[in-house]
Amino acid sequence: MTPASSELPLSRRPAPVGDGDVDAPAPDESRLARLNSRRRRVARRRRRRWQRLLGGLLAVVGFAAVVLTWYLFVFTETGQLMEHAALVGSRIGSRFVSAQARTLLRVVSLPAAVALVLLIVVVGLWRGSRRRAAWAAAAVVATNASAQALKYWALVRPDYGLSQRSDGGNTLPSGHTALAASAAVALILVAGPRWRSLSAWVGALFTAAMGYSTLVNQWHRPGDVIAAILLAAAWGGAAIACGAWRRDSDDGAPPPARLTGLGTLALLGVVCALVGAGLEVRTWRDAAALAGRADTFLAYAAGSAGTLAVACLSMAAIAALTSVGSGRR
């Protein structure tokens, strides 16, 4: 007797299930995969928008803080008295570190800046992050160009008889510190997600060391140094806001380390900010009578603590913003 299946027409026979069809996704599974992919794209675009918004906010706050620093410490007589006291206090014990500070200041020069920009571009191209490399180089150029423009053309220094220069010219912001801070910002921008915390630490310490070197050698006052760091951070925020991460994505990169390192860096910045703010309040209150050795040293300590605080908080903020867009922690 012929089996029933053999009596069916060939067009109605069920298709045999072969080994090659076992892994074929069902229609529902394919639709779910497309839906998940669409959700990931939407979430990625949302993170990018937040990243650019926060970058723009950092830029606005940074530029405003530069102007505020100039107004408080250069334009007002009380601020100039405080800065003068810090400059006098920086001579206390300077002989122990001035030689090393002068060596660091000699290393950072215009040829070093050109070499830095080229190195940033090379690293970015090597990592396949051409857009970020271009924006990092642009941040370096913009920071140093605007520092010179602000110092010599835009900002003025009223004459209260406290200038150390014969022409009484403005020295805010510090060019050497601006170069170091812009290098730190660029390093964070081109670093991979795994290395951003380390890059922020290296950048903050290098920037603080450069700023302190200008203080201990009486090249600049604390306000000059702080304004230079804020200026570099503002241009770094502008680079992020303008879309440094619009096409480059970290989603395919290995998962970075958690943000514990950035949290520690930010905490160090907050502690230094509290110490510096407390000393600055005392200095501001007694600005007219800062004649003693202890008074000038405390004014100098306030400026040094403020320098480290701004360096740590700025670099931690930029590194944290780069992680907002990648969606990885």
CSV table of C-alpha atoms in Angstrom, one decimal:
chain,number,residue,atom,x,y,z
A,1,MET,CA,0.0,0.0,0.0
A,2,THR,CA,1.3,3.4,-1.0
A,3,PRO,CA,2.0,5.8,2.0
A,4,ALA,CA,-0.4,8.7,2.4
A,5,SER,CA,2.4,11.2,2.0
A,6,SER,CA,3.3,9.9,-1.5
A,7,GLU,CA,-0.3,10.6,-2.7
A,8,LEU,CA,0.0,14.3,-2.0
A,9,PRO,CA,1.0,16.6,-4.9
A,10,LEU,CA,4.6,17.7,-4.9
A,11,SER,CA,3.6,21.3,-4.4
A,12,ARG,CA,1.7,20.4,-1.1
A,13,ARG,CA,4.4,18.3,0.5
A,14,PRO,CA,6.0,19.8,3.6
A,15,ALA,CA,9.6,21.0,2.9
A,16,PRO,CA,12.2,18.8,4.5
A,17,VAL,CA,14.0,20.3,7.4
A,18,GLY,CA,17.7,20.2,6.6
A,19,ASP,CA,20.7,20.9,8.8
A,20,GLY,CA,21.2,24.3,7.2
A,21,ASP,CA,17.8,25.6,8.3
A,22,VAL,CA,18.2,24.9,12.1
A,23,ASP,CA,19.8,28.3,12.8
A,24,ALA,CA,17.5,30.4,10.6
A,25,PRO,CA,15.8,33.1,12.7
A,26,ALA,CA,12.1,33.1,13.0
A,27,PRO,CA,10.3,36.2,11.6
A,28,ASP,CA,9.6,37.4,15.2
A,29,GLU,CA,13.3,37.1,16.2
A,30,SER,CA,14.4,39.1,13.1
A,31,ARG,CA,11.9,41.8,13.9
A,32,LEU,CA,13.1,41.9,17.5
A,33,ALA,CA,16.7,42.2,16.4
A,34,ARG,CA,15.8,45.2,14.2
A,35,LEU,CA,13.9,46.8,17.0
A,36,ASN,CA,16.8,46.4,19.4
A,37,SER,CA,19.2,47.9,16.8
A,38,ARG,CA,16.9,50.9,16.3
A,39,ARG,CA,16.7,51.4,20.1
A,40,ARG,CA,20.5,51.3,20.3
A,41,ARG,CA,20.8,53.9,17.6
A,42,VAL,CA,18.3,56.2,19.3
A,43,ALA,CA,20.0,55.9,22.6
A,44,ARG,CA,23.4,56.6,21.0
A,45,ARG,CA,22.0,59.7,19.3
A,46,ARG,CA,20.5,60.8,22.6
A,47,ARG,CA,23.9,60.4,24.4
A,48,ARG,CA,25.6,62.4,21.6
A,49,ARG,CA,23.1,65.2,22.1
A,50,TRP,CA,23.7,65.3,25.8
A,51,GLN,CA,27.4,65.2,25.2
A,52,ARG,CA,27.3,68.2,22.9
A,53,LEU,CA,25.0,70.1,25.2
A,54,LEU,CA,27.2,69.6,28.2
A,55,GLY,CA,30.3,70.4,26.1
A,56,GLY,CA,28.7,73.7,25.1
A,57,LEU,CA,27.9,74.4,28.8
A,58,LEU,CA,31.5,73.7,29.8
A,59,ALA,CA,32.7,76.1,27.1
A,60,VAL,CA,30.4,78.9,28.2
A,61,VAL,CA,31.2,78.5,31.8
A,62,GLY,CA,35.0,78.3,31.0
A,63,PHE,CA,35.0,81.5,28.9
A,64,ALA,CA,32.9,83.3,31.5
A,65,ALA,CA,35.2,82.1,34.3
A,66,VAL,CA,38.2,83.5,32.4
A,67,VAL,CA,36.6,87.0,32.3
A,68,LEU,CA,35.6,86.7,35.9
A,69,THR,CA,39.1,85.8,37.0
A,70,TRP,CA,40.5,88.8,35.1
A,71,TYR,CA,38.0,91.1,36.6
A,72,LEU,CA,38.5,89.9,40.2
A,73,PHE,CA,42.3,89.6,40.2
A,74,VAL,CA,43.5,92.1,37.6
A,75,PHE,CA,40.8,94.8,37.1
A,76,THR,CA,40.2,95.5,40.8
A,77,GLU,CA,42.7,97.0,43.2
A,78,THR,CA,42.0,94.4,45.9
A,79,GLY,CA,42.6,91.6,43.5
A,80,GLN,CA,45.9,93.1,42.4
A,81,LEU,CA,47.0,93.4,46.1
A,82,MET,CA,46.2,89.7,46.6
A,83,GLU,CA,48.1,88.7,43.5
A,84,HIS,CA,51.1,90.9,44.5
A,85,ALA,CA,51.2,89.3,47.9
A,86,ALA,CA,51.2,85.8,46.2
A,87,LEU,CA,54.0,86.9,44.0
A,88,VAL,CA,56.1,88.0,46.9
A,89,GLY,CA,55.2,84.9,48.9
A,90,SER,CA,56.4,82.7,46.0
A,91,ARG,CA,60.0,83.7,46.7
A,92,ILE,CA,59.8,81.8,50.1
A,93,GLY,CA,61.6,78.5,49.6
A,94,SER,CA,61.8,79.0,45.8
A,95,ARG,CA,65.5,78.2,45.7
A,96,PHE,CA,64.8,74.5,46.4
A,97,VAL,CA,62.6,74.1,43.2
A,98,SER,CA,63.4,77.0,40.9
A,99,ALA,CA,66.0,75.1,38.9
A,100,GLN,CA,63.7,72.2,38.1
A,101,ALA,CA,60.9,74.7,37.3
A,102,ARG,CA,63.1,76.6,34.9
A,103,THR,CA,64.0,73.4,33.1
A,104,LEU,CA,60.3,72.6,32.6
A,105,LEU,CA,59.6,76.1,31.4
A,106,ARG,CA,62.5,75.9,28.8
A,107,VAL,CA,61.2,72.6,27.4
A,108,VAL,CA,57.7,74.1,26.7
A,109,SER,CA,58.2,76.4,23.7
A,110,LEU,CA,56.8,77.1,20.2
A,111,PRO,CA,58.7,74.2,18.5
A,112,ALA,CA,57.3,72.0,21.3
A,113,ALA,CA,53.8,73.2,20.5
A,114,VAL,CA,54.2,72.4,16.8
A,115,ALA,CA,55.5,69.0,17.6
A,116,LEU,CA,52.6,68.4,19.9
A,117,VAL,CA,50.0,69.2,17.3
A,118,LEU,CA,51.7,66.9,14.8
A,119,LEU,CA,51.9,64.1,17.4
A,120,ILE,CA,48.2,64.5,18.2
A,121,VAL,CA,47.3,64.2,14.5
A,122,VAL,CA,49.5,61.1,14.1
A,123,VAL,CA,48.0,59.4,17.2
A,124,GLY,CA,44.5,60.2,16.0
A,125,LEU,CA,45.1,58.8,12.6
A,126,TRP,CA,46.7,55.7,14.0
A,127,ARG,CA,43.6,55.1,16.2
A,128,GLY,CA,41.3,55.8,13.3
A,129,SER,CA,39.8,58.8,15.0
A,130,ARG,CA,40.5,61.5,12.3
A,131,ARG,CA,37.7,63.8,13.5
A,132,ARG,CA,38.8,63.8,17.1
A,133,ALA,CA,42.4,64.4,16.1
A,134,ALA,CA,41.4,67.4,14.0
A,135,TRP,CA,39.3,68.9,16.8
A,136,ALA,CA,42.1,68.2,19.4
A,137,ALA,CA,44.6,70.0,17.2
A,138,ALA,CA,42.1,72.8,16.7
A,139,ALA,CA,41.7,73.1,20.5
A,140,VAL,CA,45.4,73.4,20.9
A,141,VAL,CA,45.7,76.2,18.3
A,142,ALA,CA,42.6,78.0,19.5
A,143,THR,CA,43.7,78.0,23.1
A,144,ASN,CA,47.2,79.4,22.5
A,145,ALA,CA,46.1,81.9,19.9
A,146,SER,CA,43.3,83.2,22.1
A,147,ALA,CA,45.6,83.3,25.1
A,148,GLN,CA,48.0,85.7,23.2
A,149,ALA,CA,45.1,87.7,21.9
A,150,LEU,CA,43.5,88.2,25.3
A,151,LYS,CA,46.8,89.0,26.9
A,152,TYR,CA,48.1,91.6,24.5
A,153,TRP,CA,44.9,93.1,22.8
A,154,ALA,CA,41.7,92.3,24.7
A,155,LEU,CA,42.4,92.5,28.4
A,156,VAL,CA,43.8,95.5,30.2
A,157,ARG,CA,45.5,95.9,33.5
A,158,PRO,CA,44.7,99.2,35.4
A,159,ASP,CA,47.8,100.8,37.0
A,160,TYR,CA,47.6,100.6,40.8
A,161,GLY,CA,51.3,100.8,41.2
A,162,LEU,CA,51.7,97.0,41.8
A,163,SER,CA,53.0,95.8,38.4
A,164,GLN,CA,56.4,94.2,38.3
A,165,ARG,CA,56.8,95.1,34.6
A,166,SER,CA,58.2,98.4,33.5
A,167,ASP,CA,55.4,98.9,31.0
A,168,GLY,CA,52.7,97.7,33.5
A,169,GLY,CA,51.3,95.4,30.9
A,170,ASN,CA,48.8,92.6,31.4
A,171,THR,CA,50.1,89.1,31.9
A,172,LEU,CA,46.8,87.2,32.1
A,173,PRO,CA,46.5,84.4,30.9
A,174,SER,CA,49.9,82.6,31.2
A,175,GLY,CA,51.1,81.4,27.8
A,176,HIS,CA,53.2,78.5,29.1
A,177,THR,CA,50.3,77.2,31.2
A,178,ALA,CA,47.9,77.6,28.3
A,179,LEU,CA,50.2,75.4,26.1
A,180,ALA,CA,50.4,72.7,28.8
A,181,ALA,CA,46.7,72.8,29.5
A,182,SER,CA,45.8,72.6,25.8
A,183,ALA,CA,48.2,69.6,25.5
A,184,ALA,CA,46.4,67.9,28.3
A,185,VAL,CA,43.0,68.6,26.8
A,186,ALA,CA,44.1,67.2,23.4
A,187,LEU,CA,45.5,64.1,25.1
A,188,ILE,CA,42.1,63.4,26.6
A,189,LEU,CA,40.3,64.0,23.3
A,190,VAL,CA,42.4,61.5,21.3
A,191,ALA,CA,42.8,58.9,24.1
A,192,GLY,CA,40.9,55.6,23.9
A,193,PRO,CA,38.1,54.9,26.4
A,194,ARG,CA,40.4,52.6,28.5
A,195,TRP,CA,43.0,55.3,28.8
A,196,ARG,CA,41.0,58.5,29.5
A,197,SER,CA,41.2,58.4,33.3
A,198,LEU,CA,45.0,58.0,33.1
A,199,SER,CA,45.1,60.7,30.5
A,200,ALA,CA,43.1,63.1,32.7
A,201,TRP,CA,45.5,62.4,35.6
A,202,VAL,CA,48.6,62.9,33.5
A,203,GLY,CA,47.2,66.1,31.9
A,204,ALA,CA,46.1,67.6,35.3
A,205,LEU,CA,49.5,66.9,37.0
A,206,PHE,CA,51.4,68.2,34.0
A,207,THR,CA,49.3,71.3,33.8
A,208,ALA,CA,49.5,72.0,37.5
A,209,ALA,CA,53.3,71.5,37.4
A,210,MET,CA,53.7,74.0,34.5
A,211,GLY,CA,51.5,76.5,36.3
A,212,TYR,CA,53.4,76.1,39.6
A,213,SER,CA,56.7,76.5,37.7
A,214,THR,CA,55.6,79.9,36.4
A,215,LEU,CA,54.6,80.9,40.0
A,216,VAL,CA,57.7,79.8,41.7
A,217,ASN,CA,59.9,81.6,39.2
A,218,GLN,CA,57.8,84.8,39.5
A,219,TRP,CA,56.9,84.7,35.8
A,220,HIS,CA,53.1,84.8,36.5
A,221,ARG,CA,50.6,85.4,39.3
A,222,PRO,CA,48.1,82.7,40.3
A,223,GLY,CA,45.2,84.4,38.4
A,224,ASP,CA,47.2,84.3,35.2
A,225,VAL,CA,47.7,80.5,35.6
A,226,ILE,CA,44.1,79.8,36.6
A,227,ALA,CA,42.8,81.8,33.6
A,228,ALA,CA,45.0,79.8,31.2
A,229,ILE,CA,43.7,76.5,32.5
A,230,LEU,CA,40.1,77.6,32.3
A,231,LEU,CA,40.7,78.9,28.7
A,232,ALA,CA,42.0,75.5,27.6
A,233,ALA,CA,39.1,73.7,29.3
A,234,ALA,CA,36.6,76.0,27.5
A,235,TRP,CA,38.1,75.2,24.1
A,236,GLY,CA,38.0,71.5,24.9
A,237,GLY,CA,34.3,71.8,25.8
A,238,ALA,CA,33.8,73.7,22.5
A,239,ALA,CA,35.4,70.9,20.6
A,240,ILE,CA,33.1,68.4,22.1
A,241,ALA,CA,30.1,70.6,21.5
A,242,CYS,CA,31.0,71.0,17.9
A,243,GLY,CA,30.8,67.3,17.3
A,244,ALA,CA,34.3,65.8,17.9
A,245,TRP,CA,32.4,62.5,18.5
A,246,ARG,CA,29.8,62.8,15.8
A,247,ARG,CA,31.2,60.0,13.6
A,248,ASP,CA,33.8,58.4,15.8
A,249,SER,CA,32.3,55.9,18.2
A,250,ASP,CA,33.7,53.9,21.1
A,251,ASP,CA,30.9,51.3,20.9
A,252,GLY,CA,33.1,48.7,19.2
A,253,ALA,CA,36.1,49.4,21.6
A,254,PRO,CA,37.0,47.3,24.6
A,255,PRO,CA,35.1,48.3,27.7
A,256,PRO,CA,37.1,51.0,29.5
A,257,ALA,CA,37.9,51.0,33.2
A,258,ARG,CA,35.3,52.4,35.5
A,259,LEU,CA,35.2,56.1,36.3
A,260,THR,CA,36.8,55.5,39.8
A,261,GLY,CA,40.0,57.3,38.6
A,262,LEU,CA,38.1,60.3,37.4
A,263,GLY,CA,36.1,60.5,40.7
A,264,THR,CA,39.3,60.5,42.7
A,265,LEU,CA,40.8,63.2,40.5
A,266,ALA,CA,37.6,65.3,40.9
A,267,LEU,CA,37.7,64.7,44.7
A,268,LEU,CA,41.3,65.9,44.8
A,269,GLY,CA,40.2,69.0,42.9
A,270,VAL,CA,37.3,69.7,45.3
A,271,VAL,CA,39.6,69.4,48.4
A,272,CYS,CA,42.1,71.7,46.9
A,273,ALA,CA,39.3,74.1,45.9
A,274,LEU,CA,38.0,74.2,49.4
A,275,VAL,CA,41.5,74.8,50.8
A,276,GLY,CA,42.3,77.5,48.2
A,277,ALA,CA,38.9,79.2,48.7
A,278,GLY,CA,39.4,79.4,52.5
A,279,LEU,CA,42.9,80.9,52.1
A,280,GLU,CA,41.6,83.3,49.4
A,281,VAL,CA,38.8,84.6,51.6
A,282,ARG,CA,41.4,85.3,54.4
A,283,THR,CA,43.6,87.0,51.8
A,284,TRP,CA,40.7,89.1,50.4
A,285,ARG,CA,39.6,90.2,53.9
A,286,ASP,CA,43.2,91.4,54.8
A,287,ALA,CA,44.3,92.5,51.3
A,288,ALA,CA,45.2,96.0,52.5
A,289,ALA,CA,47.5,94.7,55.2
A,290,LEU,CA,49.4,91.8,53.6
A,291,ALA,CA,52.9,92.8,54.6
A,292,GLY,CA,54.1,89.9,56.9
A,293,ARG,CA,55.9,86.8,55.7
A,294,ALA,CA,53.1,84.5,56.8
A,295,ASP,CA,50.5,86.6,55.0
A,296,THR,CA,52.3,86.6,51.7
A,297,PHE,CA,53.0,82.8,52.0
A,298,LEU,CA,49.4,82.1,52.6
A,299,ALA,CA,48.4,84.1,49.6
A,300,TYR,CA,50.9,82.1,47.5
A,301,ALA,CA,49.6,78.8,49.0
A,302,ALA,CA,46.0,79.9,48.1
A,303,GLY,CA,47.1,80.5,44.5
A,304,SER,CA,48.9,77.1,44.3
A,305,ALA,CA,45.9,75.2,45.7
A,306,GLY,CA,43.6,77.0,43.3
A,307,THR,CA,45.9,76.1,40.4
A,308,LEU,CA,45.8,72.4,41.3
A,309,ALA,CA,42.0,72.5,41.9
A,310,VAL,CA,41.2,74.0,38.5
A,311,ALA,CA,43.6,71.7,36.7
A,312,CYS,CA,42.1,68.5,38.4
A,313,LEU,CA,38.4,69.6,38.0
A,314,SER,CA,38.8,70.8,34.4
A,315,MET,CA,40.5,67.6,33.2
A,316,ALA,CA,38.1,65.4,35.1
A,317,ALA,CA,35.2,67.2,33.5
A,318,ILE,CA,36.5,66.8,30.0
A,319,ALA,CA,37.3,63.1,30.4
A,320,ALA,CA,33.8,62.5,31.9
A,321,LEU,CA,32.2,64.2,28.9
A,322,THR,CA,34.0,61.9,26.5
A,323,SER,CA,32.5,58.9,28.3
A,324,VAL,CA,28.9,60.4,28.1
A,325,GLY,CA,28.9,60.0,24.4
A,326,SER,CA,30.3,56.5,24.3
A,327,GLY,CA,27.8,55.2,26.7
A,328,ARG,CA,30.4,53.0,28.4
A,329,ARG,CA,31.7,53.3,31.9
